[in-house]
PDB file of C-alpha atoms in Angstrom:
ATOM      1  CA  UNK A   2     -76.016 -17.946  48.019  1.00 54.00           C
ATOM      2  CA  UNK A   3     -74.204 -15.854  45.410  1.00 58.00           C
ATOM      3  CA  UNK A   4     -73.794 -13.098  48.035  1.00 61.00           C
ATOM      4  CA  UNK A   5     -72.433 -15.617  50.542  1.00 48.00           C
ATOM      5  CA  UNK A   6     -69.982 -16.965  47.963  1.00 57.00           C
ATOM      6  CA  UNK A   7     -68.803 -13.454  47.135  1.00 54.00           C
ATOM      7  CA  UNK A   8     -68.334 -12.670  50.817  1.00 48.00           C
ATOM      8  CA  UNK A   9     -66.344 -15.833  51.394  1.00 38.00           C
ATOM      9  CA  UNK A  10     -64.277 -15.089  48.339  1.00 58.00           C
ATOM     10  CA  UNK A  11     -63.454 -11.615  49.634  1.00 58.00           C
ATOM     11  CA  UNK A  12     -62.587 -13.026  53.042  1.00 50.00           C
ATOM     12  CA  UNK A  13     -60.306 -15.555  51.391  1.00 55.00           C
ATOM     13  CA  UNK A  14     -58.516 -12.891  49.405  1.00 49.00           C
ATOM     14  CA  UNK A  15     -58.123 -10.730  52.514  1.00 48.00           C
ATOM     15  CA  UNK A  16     -56.675 -13.660  54.454  1.00 49.00           C
ATOM     16  CA  UNK A  17     -54.276 -14.438  51.625  1.00 41.00           C
ATOM     17  CA  UNK A  18     -53.152 -10.808  51.449  1.00 43.00           C
ATOM     18  CA  UNK A  19     -52.647 -10.724  55.210  1.00 43.00           C
ATOM     19  CA  UNK A  20     -50.577 -13.884  55.016  1.00 42.00           C
ATOM     20  CA  UNK A  21     -48.379 -12.387  52.299  1.00 45.00           C
ATOM     21  CA  UNK A  22     -47.830  -9.242  54.380  1.00 36.00           C
ATOM     22  CA  UNK A  23     -46.982 -11.345  57.423  1.00 37.00           C
ATOM     23  CA  UNK A  24     -44.497 -13.485  55.492  1.00 35.00           C
ATOM     24  CA  UNK A  25     -42.876 -10.367  54.016  1.00 37.00           C
ATOM     25  CA  UNK A  26     -42.606  -8.770  57.454  1.00 36.00           C
ATOM     26  CA  UNK A  27     -41.063 -11.918  58.927  1.00 41.00           C
ATOM     27  CA  UNK A  28     -38.576 -12.103  56.055  1.00 39.00           C
ATOM     28  CA  UNK A  29     -37.621  -8.445  56.519  1.00 41.00           C
ATOM     29  CA  UNK A  30     -37.181  -8.984  60.262  1.00 43.00           C
ATOM     30  CA  UNK A  31     -34.994 -12.040  59.686  1.00 45.00           C
ATOM     31  CA  UNK A  32     -32.882 -10.139  57.165  1.00 55.00           C
ATOM     32  CA  UNK A  33     -32.478  -7.201  59.559  1.00 73.00           C
ATOM     33  CA  UNK A  34     -31.451  -9.581  62.328  1.00 82.00           C
ATOM     34  CA  UNK A  35     -28.672 -10.889  60.053  1.00 94.00           C
ATOM     35  CA  UNK A  36     -27.302  -7.426  59.276  1.00 97.00           C
ATOM     36  CA  UNK A  37     -23.715  -7.012  60.471  1.00 98.00           C
ATOM     37  CA  UNK A  38     -22.678  -3.794  58.683  1.00 98.00           C
ATOM     38  CA  UNK A  39     -24.306  -0.462  57.917  1.00 98.00           C
ATOM     39  CA  UNK A  40     -23.699   3.232  57.432  1.00 98.00           C
ATOM     40  CA  UNK A  41     -25.623   5.315  59.924  1.00 98.00           C
ATOM     41  CA  UNK A  42     -28.688   6.893  58.332  1.00 98.00           C
ATOM     42  CA  UNK A  43     -28.111   9.963  60.494  1.00 98.00           C
ATOM     43  CA  UNK A  44     -25.189  11.417  62.399  1.00 97.00           C
ATOM     44  CA  UNK A  45     -25.220  12.359  66.062  1.00 98.00           C
ATOM     45  CA  UNK A  46     -25.658  15.956  64.907  1.00 97.00           C
ATOM     46  CA  UNK A  47     -22.814  17.600  66.790  1.00 98.00           C
ATOM     47  CA  UNK A  48     -20.170  17.433  64.096  1.00 98.00           C
ATOM     48  CA  UNK A  49     -17.286  15.162  65.016  1.00 98.00           C
ATOM     49  CA  UNK A  50     -17.972  15.456  68.728  1.00 98.00           C
ATOM     50  CA  UNK A  51     -19.416  11.972  69.128  1.00 98.00           C
ATOM     51  CA  UNK A  52     -18.902  11.690  72.856  1.00 98.00           C
ATOM     52  CA  UNK A  53     -15.737   9.680  72.231  1.00 98.00           C
ATOM     53  CA  UNK A  54     -15.752   6.073  71.101  1.00 98.00           C
ATOM     54  CA  UNK A  55     -18.400   5.183  73.686  1.00 98.00           C
ATOM     55  CA  UNK A  56     -20.812   7.748  72.262  1.00 98.00           C
ATOM     56  CA  UNK A  57     -20.178   6.569  68.699  1.00 98.00           C
ATOM     57  CA  UNK A  58     -20.685   2.924  69.639  1.00 98.00           C
ATOM     58  CA  UNK A  59     -23.915   3.795  71.421  1.00 98.00           C
ATOM     59  CA  UNK A  60     -25.155   5.587  68.284  1.00 98.00           C
ATOM     60  CA  UNK A  61     -24.508   2.453  66.215  1.00 98.00           C
ATOM     61  CA  UNK A  62     -26.209   0.269  68.819  1.00 98.00           C
ATOM     62  CA  UNK A  63     -29.266   2.540  69.036  1.00 98.00           C
ATOM     63  CA  UNK A  64     -29.806   2.636  65.265  1.00 98.00           C
ATOM     64  CA  UNK A  65     -29.274  -1.115  64.985  1.00 98.00           C
ATOM     65  CA  UNK A  66     -31.821  -1.715  67.738  1.00 98.00           C
ATOM     66  CA  UNK A  67     -34.410   0.437  65.977  1.00 97.00           C
ATOM     67  CA  UNK A  68     -33.838  -1.477  62.739  1.00 97.00           C
ATOM     68  CA  UNK A  69     -34.249  -4.902  64.348  1.00 97.00           C
ATOM     69  CA  UNK A  70     -30.541  -5.746  64.463  1.00 96.00           C
ATOM     70  CA  UNK A  71     -29.899  -4.918  68.088  1.00 94.00           C
ATOM     71  CA  UNK A  72     -29.120  -8.454  69.202  1.00 95.00           C
ATOM     72  CA  UNK A  73     -25.413  -7.883  68.551  1.00 97.00           C
ATOM     73  CA  UNK A  74     -22.660  -5.698  69.961  1.00 97.00           C
ATOM     74  CA  UNK A  75     -22.132  -2.832  67.513  1.00 98.00           C
ATOM     75  CA  UNK A  76     -18.984  -0.727  67.232  1.00 98.00           C
ATOM     76  CA  UNK A  77     -18.224   2.324  65.140  1.00 98.00           C
ATOM     77  CA  UNK A  78     -15.317   2.030  62.721  1.00 98.00           C
ATOM     78  CA  UNK A  79     -13.159   4.720  64.321  1.00 98.00           C
ATOM     79  CA  UNK A  80      -9.547   5.057  65.382  1.00 98.00           C
ATOM     80  CA  UNK A  81      -8.215   7.262  68.171  1.00 98.00           C
ATOM     81  CA  UNK A  82      -4.741   8.773  68.559  1.00 98.00           C
ATOM     82  CA  UNK A  83      -2.451   8.459  71.574  1.00 98.00           C
ATOM     83  CA  UNK A  84      -3.141  11.340  73.976  1.00 96.00           C
ATOM     84  CA  UNK A  85      -3.149  12.158  77.681  1.00 92.00           C
ATOM     85  CA  UNK A  86      -1.259   8.980  78.527  1.00 93.00           C
ATOM     86  CA  UNK A  87      -3.741   6.756  76.693  1.00 95.00           C
ATOM     87  CA  UNK A  88      -2.604   4.597  73.755  1.00 97.00           C
ATOM     88  CA  UNK A  89      -4.049   4.824  70.277  1.00 98.00           C
ATOM     89  CA  UNK A  90      -6.879   2.522  69.247  1.00 98.00           C
ATOM     90  CA  UNK A  91      -7.171   1.074  65.760  1.00 98.00           C
ATOM     91  CA  UNK A  92     -10.517   0.941  63.965  1.00 98.00           C
ATOM     92  CA  UNK A  93      -9.641  -2.450  62.476  1.00 98.00           C
ATOM     93  CA  UNK A  94      -9.249  -3.929  65.972  1.00 98.00           C
ATOM     94  CA  UNK A  95     -12.693  -2.815  67.148  1.00 98.00           C
ATOM     95  CA  UNK A  96     -15.003  -4.521  64.669  1.00 98.00           C
ATOM     96  CA  UNK A  97     -14.640  -8.259  65.245  1.00 97.00           C
ATOM     97  CA  UNK A  98     -13.507 -10.848  62.718  1.00 97.00           C
ATOM     98  CA  UNK A  99     -16.300 -10.815  60.114  1.00 96.00           C
ATOM     99  CA  UNK A 100     -17.845 -11.724  57.781  1.00 97.00           C
ATOM    100  CA  UNK A 101     -20.024  -8.627  57.474  1.00 98.00           C
ATOM    101  CA  UNK A 102     -23.132  -8.201  55.368  1.00 98.00           C
ATOM    102  CA  UNK A 103     -25.506  -5.326  54.702  1.00 98.00           C
ATOM    103  CA  UNK A 104     -29.258  -5.086  55.274  1.00 97.00           C
ATOM    104  CA  UNK A 105     -29.920  -6.845  51.950  1.00 97.00           C
ATOM    105  CA  UNK A 106     -27.652  -9.780  52.748  1.00 97.00           C
ATOM    106  CA  UNK A 107     -24.793  -8.678  50.472  1.00 97.00           C
ATOM    107  CA  UNK A 108     -21.397  -9.566  51.949  1.00 98.00           C
ATOM    108  CA  UNK A 109     -19.110  -6.534  52.304  1.00 97.00           C
ATOM    109  CA  UNK A 110     -16.035  -8.496  53.357  1.00 98.00           C
ATOM    110  CA  UNK A 111     -15.381 -11.928  54.796  1.00 98.00           C
ATOM    111  CA  UNK A 112     -12.693 -10.789  57.256  1.00 98.00           C
ATOM    112  CA  UNK A 113     -10.527  -7.860  58.364  1.00 98.00           C
ATOM    113  CA  UNK A 114      -7.897  -8.501  55.689  1.00 98.00           C
ATOM    114  CA  UNK A 115     -10.446  -8.447  52.855  1.00 98.00           C
ATOM    115  CA  UNK A 116     -12.149  -5.377  54.304  1.00 98.00           C
ATOM    116  CA  UNK A 117      -8.855  -3.498  53.995  1.00 98.00           C
ATOM    117  CA  UNK A 118      -8.112  -5.010  50.573  1.00 97.00           C
ATOM    118  CA  UNK A 119     -10.424  -5.997  47.719  1.00 94.00           C
ATOM    119  CA  UNK A 120     -13.731  -5.568  49.549  1.00 97.00           C
ATOM    120  CA  UNK A 121     -17.268  -5.136  48.245  1.00 96.00           C
ATOM    121  CA  UNK A 122     -17.879  -1.785  49.905  1.00 96.00           C
ATOM    122  CA  UNK A 123     -19.401   0.202  47.038  1.00 95.00           C
ATOM    123  CA  UNK A 124     -22.235   2.719  46.808  1.00 97.00           C
ATOM    124  CA  UNK A 125     -24.917   0.083  46.019  1.00 97.00           C
ATOM    125  CA  UNK A 126     -23.709  -2.105  48.895  1.00 97.00           C
ATOM    126  CA  UNK A 127     -22.922   0.552  51.503  1.00 95.00           C
ATOM    127  CA  UNK A 128     -26.467   0.655  52.854  1.00 98.00           C
ATOM    128  CA  UNK A 129     -27.864   2.281  55.969  1.00 98.00           C
ATOM    129  CA  UNK A 130     -29.385   0.256  58.799  1.00 98.00           C
ATOM    130  CA  UNK A 131     -32.709   0.814  57.022  1.00 97.00           C
ATOM    131  CA  UNK A 132     -31.425  -0.710  53.790  1.00 97.00           C
ATOM    132  CA  UNK A 133     -31.162   2.636  51.978  1.00 97.00           C
ATOM    133  CA  UNK A 134     -28.333   3.728  49.675  1.00 97.00           C
ATOM    134  CA  UNK A 135     -26.258   6.589  51.095  1.00 97.00           C
ATOM    135  CA  UNK A 136     -26.059   9.646  48.841  1.00 97.00           C
ATOM    136  CA  UNK A 137     -22.751  10.015  47.041  1.00 96.00           C
ATOM    137  CA  UNK A 138     -21.000  12.433  44.723  1.00 95.00           C
ATOM    138  CA  UNK A 139     -23.516  13.754  42.195  1.00 95.00           C
ATOM    139  CA  UNK A 140     -26.465  13.336  44.573  1.00 96.00           C
ATOM    140  CA  UNK A 141     -28.112  16.177  46.486  1.00 96.00           C
ATOM    141  CA  UNK A 142     -27.031  16.410  49.186  1.00 97.00           C
ATOM    142  CA  UNK A 143     -23.755  14.526  48.901  1.00 97.00           C
ATOM    143  CA  UNK A 144     -23.179  12.560  52.139  1.00 98.00           C
ATOM    144  CA  UNK A 145     -20.309  10.272  51.104  1.00 98.00           C
ATOM    145  CA  UNK A 146     -17.741  11.543  53.643  1.00 98.00           C
ATOM    146  CA  UNK A 147     -17.704   9.037  56.527  1.00 98.00           C
ATOM    147  CA  UNK A 148     -15.809   9.704  59.775  1.00 98.00           C
ATOM    148  CA  UNK A 149     -13.021   7.161  60.369  1.00 98.00           C
ATOM    149  CA  UNK A 150      -9.867   8.830  61.726  1.00 98.00           C
ATOM    150  CA  UNK A 151      -7.959   5.985  60.129  1.00 98.00           C
ATOM    151  CA  UNK A 152      -5.171   5.176  57.726  1.00 98.00           C
ATOM    152  CA  UNK A 153      -5.932   2.928  54.710  1.00 98.00           C
ATOM    153  CA  UNK A 154      -5.011  -0.211  56.672  1.00 98.00           C
ATOM    154  CA  UNK A 155      -7.422   0.700  59.463  1.00 98.00           C
ATOM    155  CA  UNK A 156      -4.791   1.792  61.953  1.00 98.00           C
ATOM    156  CA  UNK A 157      -4.597   5.052  63.884  1.00 98.00           C
ATOM    157  CA  UNK A 158      -2.472   8.011  62.891  1.00 98.00           C
ATOM    158  CA  UNK A 159       0.552   8.818  65.016  1.00 97.00           C
ATOM    159  CA  UNK A 160       0.135  11.355  67.792  1.00 94.00           C
ATOM    160  CA  UNK A 161       0.658  14.926  66.682  1.00 90.00           C
ATOM    161  CA  UNK A 162      -1.417  16.199  63.769  1.00 94.00           C
ATOM    162  CA  UNK A 163      -5.064  15.770  64.705  1.00 97.00           C
ATOM    163  CA  UNK A 164      -6.961  13.292  62.526  1.00 98.00           C
ATOM    164  CA  UNK A 165      -9.746  12.429  64.974  1.00 98.00           C
ATOM    165  CA  UNK A 166     -11.181  15.812  66.049  1.00 98.00           C
ATOM    166  CA  UNK A 167      -9.531  15.385  69.435  1.00 98.00           C
ATOM    167  CA  UNK A 168     -10.507  11.730  69.660  1.00 98.00           C
ATOM    168  CA  UNK A 169     -14.115  12.448  68.720  1.00 98.00           C
ATOM    169  CA  UNK A 170     -14.733  15.109  71.368  1.00 98.00           C
ATOM    170  CA  UNK A 171     -14.444  18.325  69.315  1.00 98.00           C
ATOM    171  CA  UNK A 172     -17.044  20.076  67.181  1.00 98.00           C
ATOM    172  CA  UNK A 173     -14.846  23.093  66.467  1.00 97.00           C
ATOM    173  CA  UNK A 174     -11.075  22.883  66.197  1.00 96.00           C
ATOM    174  CA  UNK A 175      -9.213  19.917  64.741  1.00 97.00           C
ATOM    175  CA  UNK A 176      -9.538  17.623  61.790  1.00 98.00           C
ATOM    176  CA  UNK A 177     -10.886  14.142  61.110  1.00 98.00           C
ATOM    177  CA  UNK A 178      -9.863  11.691  58.418  1.00 98.00           C
ATOM    178  CA  UNK A 179     -12.810  10.827  56.190  1.00 98.00           C
ATOM    179  CA  UNK A 180     -13.528   7.972  53.813  1.00 98.00           C
ATOM    180  CA  UNK A 181     -15.660   8.002  50.657  1.00 98.00           C
ATOM    181  CA  UNK A 182     -18.531   5.516  50.946  1.00 97.00           C
ATOM    182  CA  UNK A 183     -19.165   5.679  47.195  1.00 97.00           C
ATOM    183  CA  UNK A 184     -15.443   5.351  46.333  1.00 96.00           C
ATOM    184  CA  UNK A 185     -15.625   8.517  44.194  1.00 93.00           C
ATOM    185  CA  UNK A 186     -13.793  11.822  44.631  1.00 86.00           C
ATOM    186  CA  UNK A 187     -12.464  14.785  42.731  1.00 82.00           C
ATOM    187  CA  UNK A 188      -9.596  12.828  41.199  1.00 86.00           C
ATOM    188  CA  UNK A 189      -8.931   9.373  39.801  1.00 85.00           C
ATOM    189  CA  UNK A 190      -6.497   8.334  42.530  1.00 88.00           C
ATOM    190  CA  UNK A 191      -6.343   5.884  45.424  1.00 87.00           C
ATOM    191  CA  UNK A 192      -7.239   8.490  48.047  1.00 90.00           C
ATOM    192  CA  UNK A 193     -10.394   9.586  46.217  1.00 90.00           C
ATOM    193  CA  UNK A 194     -11.459   5.950  45.900  1.00 95.00           C
ATOM    194  CA  UNK A 195     -10.699   5.082  49.522  1.00 98.00           C
ATOM    195  CA  UNK A 196     -13.637   4.042  51.675  1.00 98.00           C
ATOM    196  CA  UNK A 197     -11.786   4.803  54.910  1.00 98.00           C
ATOM    197  CA  UNK A 198      -8.943   7.280  54.307  1.00 98.00           C
ATOM    198  CA  UNK A 199      -9.670   9.830  51.593  1.00 97.00           C
ATOM    199  CA  UNK A 200      -9.051  13.321  53.022  1.00 97.00           C
ATOM    200  CA  UNK A 201      -9.145  15.292  56.287  1.00 97.00           C
ATOM    201  CA  UNK A 202     -12.098  17.438  57.239  1.00 98.00           C
ATOM    202  CA  UNK A 203     -11.763  21.207  56.969  1.00 96.00           C
ATOM    203  CA  UNK A 204     -13.838  24.363  57.172  1.00 96.00           C
ATOM    204  CA  UNK A 205     -14.281  27.849  58.591  1.00 95.00           C
ATOM    205  CA  UNK A 206     -15.540  26.636  61.973  1.00 95.00           C
ATOM    206  CA  UNK A 207     -12.252  24.820  62.580  1.00 96.00           C
ATOM    207  CA  UNK A 208     -12.776  21.528  60.776  1.00 97.00           C
ATOM    208  CA  UNK A 209     -14.970  19.494  63.105  1.00 98.00           C
ATOM    209  CA  UNK A 210     -18.352  21.227  63.166  1.00 98.00           C
ATOM    210  CA  UNK A 211     -21.490  19.860  61.564  1.00 98.00           C
ATOM    211  CA  UNK A 212     -21.386  22.711  59.025  1.00 97.00           C
ATOM    212  CA  UNK A 213     -17.771  21.900  58.154  1.00 98.00           C
ATOM    213  CA  UNK A 214     -18.532  18.213  57.622  1.00 98.00           C
ATOM    214  CA  UNK A 215     -21.525  19.036  55.430  1.00 97.00           C
ATOM    215  CA  UNK A 216     -19.548  21.578  53.399  1.00 95.00           C
ATOM    216  CA  UNK A 217     -17.187  18.942  51.976  1.00 93.00           C
ATOM    217  CA  UNK A 218     -19.846  16.304  51.258  1.00 96.00           C
ATOM    218  CA  UNK A 219     -20.579  14.659  54.574  1.00 97.00           C
ATOM    219  CA  UNK A 220     -23.049  14.624  57.444  1.00 98.00           C
ATOM    220  CA  UNK A 221     -21.153  13.176  60.398  1.00 98.00           C
ATOM    221  CA  UNK A 222     -22.035   9.608  59.375  1.00 98.00           C
ATOM    222  CA  UNK A 223     -20.297   6.460  60.659  1.00 98.00           C
ATOM    223  CA  UNK A 224     -19.561   2.922  59.529  1.00 98.00           C
ATOM    224  CA  UNK A 225     -21.001   0.445  62.045  1.00 98.00           C
ATOM    225  CA  UNK A 226     -19.927  -3.198  62.350  1.00 98.00           C
ATOM    226  CA  UNK A 227     -21.222  -6.046  64.484  1.00 98.00           C
ATOM    227  CA  UNK A 228     -18.239  -6.996  66.596  1.00 96.00           C
ATOM    228  CA  UNK A 229     -19.597 -10.410  67.675  1.00 91.00           C
TER     229      UNK A 229
END
C-alpha cells in the first residue's frame, strides 16, 4: 500500500505540473493573440531592399503568424516618396487607428495622435514579436536603428532627396530615414530621442546595404502594427 500511495502521489504531482504548463501555454497564446505592435526580431536580410511595401508587410505578417498573432492584418511602419507617377504614402496612414500593445500587454499608444506625441515606445516596451527586448545603444550588437522613411509626424518626405532607399527597393545606393527604438543617440536632442525620425542611413556601400545598416547600429528591422 505505501508503494501504491507513493505512485498515486507522483501521478498527482505530474498531473498538476502538466496542468500548470497547459495553463501557462494557453495564457501565452492568448497574450500573443492580443499583440498589436512589435519590432521585427530579424530583418529581411537584404538591407533596405524589402521588396517594396508589399514585401515589408509580408515580413510583418509572417513573423506575427509564427508568434501566434497572425489573425490580424499587419503592416510595416514605412513611408514612401512620390516617384514614377505614384503619390507618396505616409506611414501613419498605414497602421490603423490603435490602440496598440506589445507582446506583454503593455500599451504603446492609444491612437495615431498619441503614437506621434507622448507615446510609451521605450526600450523596455519596444518588444519583438517573441516578447524580447531589442538591443539598444550600449548593447552588443546595437540594433536600435529601425527603418521608417518618415518624418517625426509619420508623413513621407517630399520627392527629391532619397529617404526610403528608392521606396524600399535598393540595397546599394540611396538613404533611409531611421528611428531609434531605445530613444537614445549620440546627443541629447530631439532627433536622437526620436523613435521614427532620428537620422538617415549611410555607409561605404551606398547607404542601403545590410552592412551599412549594421554599421550605424541597425539590422534592417521594422516596426509592425496591426492595422485592423
